[in-house]
Amino acid sequence: MPAFPGNSQDRDKLQAGGGTDTHNDAVMPSARSSQAGAAEPCGDASSAPVWIQPGSAAFRRISVALFLAGYATFSLIYCVQPLLPELARHFAVGPAESSLALSLTTGFLAFAILLAGAVSEATGRKKLMLISMCVASVLNLIAPLLSDWHAFLVVRALEGLMLGGVPAVAMAYLAEEIDPKGLGMAMGIYISGTAIGGLSGRVVIGFLTDLLGWHMALGAMGALGLLAALGFAILLPASRNFVRRPGFQVHYHMRAWAGHLTHAGLPFVFLIGAFAMGCFVTIFNYVGFRLSEAPYGLSQSQIGLIFVVYLCGSVTSSIAGALSDKLGRGPVLVFGVLLAGAGVGMTLLESLLGIIGGIVVLTSGFFVAHSIASGWVGRLAETSKGHASSLYLLAYYLGSSIMGSVGGWFWAHGGWNAVAAFAGALLVGALLCGLYLWRMAMQARHKARDGLAKAS
């Protein structure tokens, strides 16, 4: 392994991610408790954080609220994916052009995520997330009423721009408010909400389309988003540890982003997000082409049902979060990447059951890795957590956009074997980053123990 980059302070920060968390247990004074829906206070940066303890009523409310936020966000993003053939027919556009209904949303989402963390430093975490969910849901209600294709695309792009206010800010909120002992579990529950949202957006809307038509189905997804936003507003407590920074201070935000990019460990977490998501999207983008051809000949509705495997991601992300709180993030992250790699290998089998089984294993491993990596960002970034989360998710969605497109070249020139090899290479990159972080966290923890031994 190469020498550990960064200064000694950065090395010490990695201690929090490598094994059993070492921190002072904070007591939650009842006098400082806040009610859901109350105005978000400005915390005192010099005071000790007032952690929300695992198992408490506030912890359960936060978990449900962020689950709803993850569900609404990702169901609204991906609800058009199974509708692309319908959109192509209705608006008389080609398949490639119809895909803009999704790619514009995710493209603007990646851009918005980078700015959302900075904007939330001035507006407050809960307020920004709630506004984002409500406006995006209303836009999803408007979209099926439009008869012009370009107007439809503008609305979808605006949805991505608005939804960027949820993922990065949700991660920052959890890292600021949840006791480190329970952060992994809370982050895992949020990620499970994104998994079920992705499932709902891709599968449930198919059944709604068969019953009601795609116009009503798309509107129904917007209505569900508004209901999720209502539950979020009622359940989520106002921030306790957030420190508001009024105005948009360009130099402050640039310094915050630069600090995270030069951190000893955070860039490697960002790369894990890019590599893992790139692999995951590549497989899902092109497995439909493979299964629609001989000898499988599956219909589009049958292929769409494969997305039910997102339920595996909902389960494994929650389990992984709880395990990371006990075993440390390093070993659980590496296991997730290896599990995803095994799934990619299984997709090389010729049998349909073997391919679907491989997709199940890949999905399970991916959500383990994503859950742990996203939680690790909040633990390593001791300040400007919203900026760190936005950088992670920027890498995550750029990996999806870029790697997913590059995977098409491998499909065209080498078929499925080439696609699987490319996806496997991306996972090798994620594995190397994970091993590096794990080793450095272990070294930092041993150094801290030696320091305590000498002091005693």
mmCIF file of C-alpha atoms in Angstrom, residues 87-240:
data_model
loop_
_atom_site.group_PDB
_atom_site.id
_atom_site.type_symbol
_atom_site.label_atom_id
_atom_site.label_comp_id
_atom_site.label_asym_id
_atom_site.label_seq_id
_atom_site.Cartn_x
_atom_site.Cartn_y
_atom_site.Cartn_z
ATOM 1 C CA LEU A 87 -43.190 8.373 -24.458
ATOM 2 C CA ALA A 88 -41.507 7.609 -27.775
ATOM 3 C CA ARG A 89 -44.836 6.601 -29.326
ATOM 4 C CA HIS A 90 -46.863 9.426 -27.790
ATOM 5 C CA PHE A 91 -44.437 12.221 -28.693
ATOM 6 C CA ALA A 92 -43.277 10.601 -31.977
ATOM 7 C CA VAL A 93 -39.583 10.586 -31.026
ATOM 8 C CA GLY A 94 -36.901 7.918 -31.323
ATOM 9 C CA PRO A 95 -35.713 5.650 -28.481
ATOM 10 C CA ALA A 96 -32.507 7.634 -27.961
ATOM 11 C CA GLU A 97 -34.379 10.907 -27.728
ATOM 12 C CA SER A 98 -36.975 9.423 -25.408
ATOM 13 C CA SER A 99 -34.194 8.487 -22.982
ATOM 14 C CA LEU A 100 -33.627 12.216 -22.401
ATOM 15 C CA ALA A 101 -36.661 12.091 -20.103
ATOM 16 C CA LEU A 102 -34.429 10.239 -17.631
ATOM 17 C CA SER A 103 -30.918 11.357 -18.548
ATOM 18 C CA LEU A 104 -31.777 15.065 -18.263
ATOM 19 C CA THR A 105 -33.223 14.445 -14.809
ATOM 20 C CA THR A 106 -30.143 12.628 -13.544
ATOM 21 C CA GLY A 107 -27.806 15.093 -15.260
ATOM 22 C CA PHE A 108 -29.398 18.105 -13.588
ATOM 23 C CA LEU A 109 -29.580 16.112 -10.365
ATOM 24 C CA ALA A 110 -25.787 15.672 -10.337
ATOM 25 C CA PHE A 111 -25.282 19.389 -10.854
ATOM 26 C CA ALA A 112 -27.864 20.328 -8.211
ATOM 27 C CA ILE A 113 -26.379 17.967 -5.653
ATOM 28 C CA LEU A 114 -23.085 19.839 -5.797
ATOM 29 C CA LEU A 115 -24.836 23.097 -4.910
ATOM 30 C CA ALA A 116 -27.478 21.700 -2.543
ATOM 31 C CA GLY A 117 -25.092 21.155 0.336
ATOM 32 C CA ALA A 118 -23.873 24.739 0.033
ATOM 33 C CA VAL A 119 -27.403 26.167 -0.217
ATOM 34 C CA SER A 120 -28.529 24.170 2.819
ATOM 35 C CA GLU A 121 -25.790 25.825 4.885
ATOM 36 C CA ALA A 122 -27.814 29.052 4.542
ATOM 37 C CA THR A 123 -31.426 27.810 4.343
ATOM 38 C CA GLY A 124 -31.353 24.903 6.770
ATOM 39 C CA ARG A 125 -31.440 21.151 6.160
ATOM 40 C CA LYS A 126 -35.106 20.323 6.718
ATOM 41 C CA LYS A 127 -36.481 23.361 4.898
ATOM 42 C CA LEU A 128 -34.491 22.690 1.719
ATOM 43 C CA MET A 129 -35.382 18.993 1.631
ATOM 44 C CA LEU A 130 -39.083 19.713 2.128
ATOM 45 C CA ILE A 131 -39.216 22.395 -0.581
ATOM 46 C CA SER A 132 -37.357 20.100 -2.980
ATOM 47 C CA MET A 133 -39.750 17.196 -2.444
ATOM 48 C CA CYS A 134 -42.880 19.329 -2.786
ATOM 49 C CA VAL A 135 -41.848 21.222 -5.925
ATOM 50 C CA ALA A 136 -40.565 18.062 -7.659
ATOM 51 C CA SER A 137 -43.821 16.238 -6.880
ATOM 52 C CA VAL A 138 -45.890 19.100 -8.310
ATOM 53 C CA LEU A 139 -43.734 19.085 -11.450
ATOM 54 C CA ASN A 140 -44.406 15.368 -11.814
ATOM 55 C CA LEU A 141 -48.125 16.142 -11.660
ATOM 56 C CA ILE A 142 -47.728 18.765 -14.389
ATOM 57 C CA ALA A 143 -45.584 16.683 -16.768
ATOM 58 C CA PRO A 144 -48.324 14.335 -18.106
ATOM 59 C CA LEU A 145 -50.531 17.337 -18.897
ATOM 60 C CA LEU A 146 -48.024 18.680 -21.431
ATOM 61 C CA SER A 147 -48.467 17.982 -25.134
ATOM 62 C CA ASP A 148 -45.094 19.353 -26.291
ATOM 63 C CA TRP A 149 -42.073 17.068 -26.037
ATOM 64 C CA HIS A 150 -39.591 19.833 -25.323
ATOM 65 C CA ALA A 151 -41.795 21.258 -22.573
ATOM 66 C CA PHE A 152 -41.974 17.774 -21.082
ATOM 67 C CA LEU A 153 -38.159 17.586 -21.095
ATOM 68 C CA VAL A 154 -37.870 21.003 -19.440
ATOM 69 C CA VAL A 155 -40.139 19.846 -16.621
ATOM 70 C CA ARG A 156 -38.128 16.640 -16.183
ATOM 71 C CA ALA A 157 -34.892 18.646 -16.081
ATOM 72 C CA LEU A 158 -36.388 20.943 -13.438
ATOM 73 C CA GLU A 159 -37.391 17.891 -11.410
ATOM 74 C CA GLY A 160 -33.767 16.766 -11.346
ATOM 75 C CA LEU A 161 -32.662 20.247 -10.356
ATOM 76 C CA MET A 162 -35.119 20.306 -7.450
ATOM 77 C CA LEU A 163 -34.503 16.751 -6.267
ATOM 78 C CA GLY A 164 -30.811 17.520 -5.851
ATOM 79 C CA GLY A 165 -31.861 19.213 -2.617
ATOM 80 C CA VAL A 166 -32.577 15.870 -0.932
ATOM 81 C CA PRO A 167 -29.756 13.263 -1.173
ATOM 82 C CA ALA A 168 -26.724 15.313 -0.107
ATOM 83 C CA VAL A 169 -28.641 17.214 2.564
ATOM 84 C CA ALA A 170 -30.214 14.039 3.979
ATOM 85 C CA MET A 171 -26.772 12.505 4.462
ATOM 86 C CA ALA A 172 -25.494 15.684 6.122
ATOM 87 C CA TYR A 173 -28.533 15.861 8.430
ATOM 88 C CA LEU A 174 -27.989 12.289 9.629
ATOM 89 C CA ALA A 175 -24.260 12.806 10.172
ATOM 90 C CA GLU A 176 -24.940 15.968 12.216
ATOM 91 C CA GLU A 177 -27.820 14.690 14.339
ATOM 92 C CA ILE A 178 -27.405 10.943 14.923
ATOM 93 C CA ASP A 179 -25.068 9.562 17.558
ATOM 94 C CA PRO A 180 -22.120 7.941 15.734
ATOM 95 C CA LYS A 181 -23.044 4.593 17.308
ATOM 96 C CA GLY A 182 -26.275 4.555 15.309
ATOM 97 C CA LEU A 183 -25.263 6.469 12.187
ATOM 98 C CA GLY A 184 -24.714 3.348 10.111
ATOM 99 C CA MET A 185 -28.168 1.996 10.876
ATOM 100 C CA ALA A 186 -29.849 5.343 10.187
ATOM 101 C CA MET A 187 -27.986 5.765 6.912
ATOM 102 C CA GLY A 188 -28.894 2.220 5.942
ATOM 103 C CA ILE A 189 -32.596 2.903 6.513
ATOM 104 C CA TYR A 190 -32.388 6.021 4.344
ATOM 105 C CA ILE A 191 -30.631 4.073 1.586
ATOM 106 C CA SER A 192 -33.319 1.382 1.827
ATOM 107 C CA GLY A 193 -35.872 4.105 1.141
ATOM 108 C CA THR A 194 -33.991 5.061 -2.011
ATOM 109 C CA ALA A 195 -33.973 1.404 -3.051
ATOM 110 C CA ILE A 196 -37.729 1.018 -2.602
ATOM 111 C CA GLY A 197 -38.234 4.348 -4.355
ATOM 112 C CA GLY A 198 -36.210 3.111 -7.301
ATOM 113 C CA LEU A 199 -38.261 -0.082 -7.295
ATOM 114 C CA SER A 200 -41.567 1.787 -7.145
ATOM 115 C CA GLY A 201 -40.537 4.176 -9.884
ATOM 116 C CA ARG A 202 -39.646 1.342 -12.221
ATOM 117 C CA VAL A 203 -42.092 -1.462 -11.389
ATOM 118 C CA VAL A 204 -45.213 -0.088 -9.715
ATOM 119 C CA ILE A 205 -45.737 2.523 -12.412
ATOM 120 C CA GLY A 206 -45.882 -0.302 -14.957
ATOM 121 C CA PHE A 207 -48.915 -1.807 -13.264
ATOM 122 C CA LEU A 208 -50.482 1.645 -12.871
ATOM 123 C CA THR A 209 -49.940 2.273 -16.580
ATOM 124 C CA ASP A 210 -51.744 -0.953 -17.489
ATOM 125 C CA LEU A 211 -54.688 0.075 -15.284
ATOM 126 C CA LEU A 212 -54.876 3.822 -15.831
ATOM 127 C CA GLY A 213 -52.628 4.769 -18.758
ATOM 128 C CA TRP A 214 -49.241 6.451 -18.513
ATOM 129 C CA HIS A 215 -50.644 9.964 -17.987
ATOM 130 C CA MET A 216 -52.553 8.975 -14.848
ATOM 131 C CA ALA A 217 -49.719 6.724 -13.684
ATOM 132 C CA LEU A 218 -47.156 9.520 -13.876
ATOM 133 C CA GLY A 219 -49.517 11.866 -12.052
ATOM 134 C CA ALA A 220 -50.112 9.225 -9.378
ATOM 135 C CA MET A 221 -46.378 9.065 -8.701
ATOM 136 C CA GLY A 222 -46.404 12.832 -8.170
ATOM 137 C CA ALA A 223 -49.303 12.500 -5.712
ATOM 138 C CA LEU A 224 -47.427 9.804 -3.794
ATOM 139 C CA GLY A 225 -44.445 12.140 -3.655
ATOM 140 C CA LEU A 226 -46.598 14.845 -2.056
ATOM 141 C CA LEU A 227 -47.897 12.384 0.534
ATOM 142 C CA ALA A 228 -44.335 11.362 1.347
ATOM 143 C CA ALA A 229 -43.395 15.044 1.715
ATOM 144 C CA LEU A 230 -46.277 15.546 4.159
ATOM 145 C CA GLY A 231 -45.105 12.638 6.294
ATOM 146 C CA PHE A 232 -41.549 13.965 6.139
ATOM 147 C CA ALA A 233 -42.648 17.421 7.325
ATOM 148 C CA ILE A 234 -44.569 15.974 10.267
ATOM 149 C CA LEU A 235 -41.964 13.464 11.420
ATOM 150 C CA LEU A 236 -38.536 15.039 10.951
ATOM 151 C CA PRO A 237 -37.283 17.001 13.984
ATOM 152 C CA ALA A 238 -35.597 20.323 13.391
ATOM 153 C CA SER A 239 -31.790 20.272 13.404
ATOM 154 C CA ARG A 240 -30.032 20.470 16.768
#
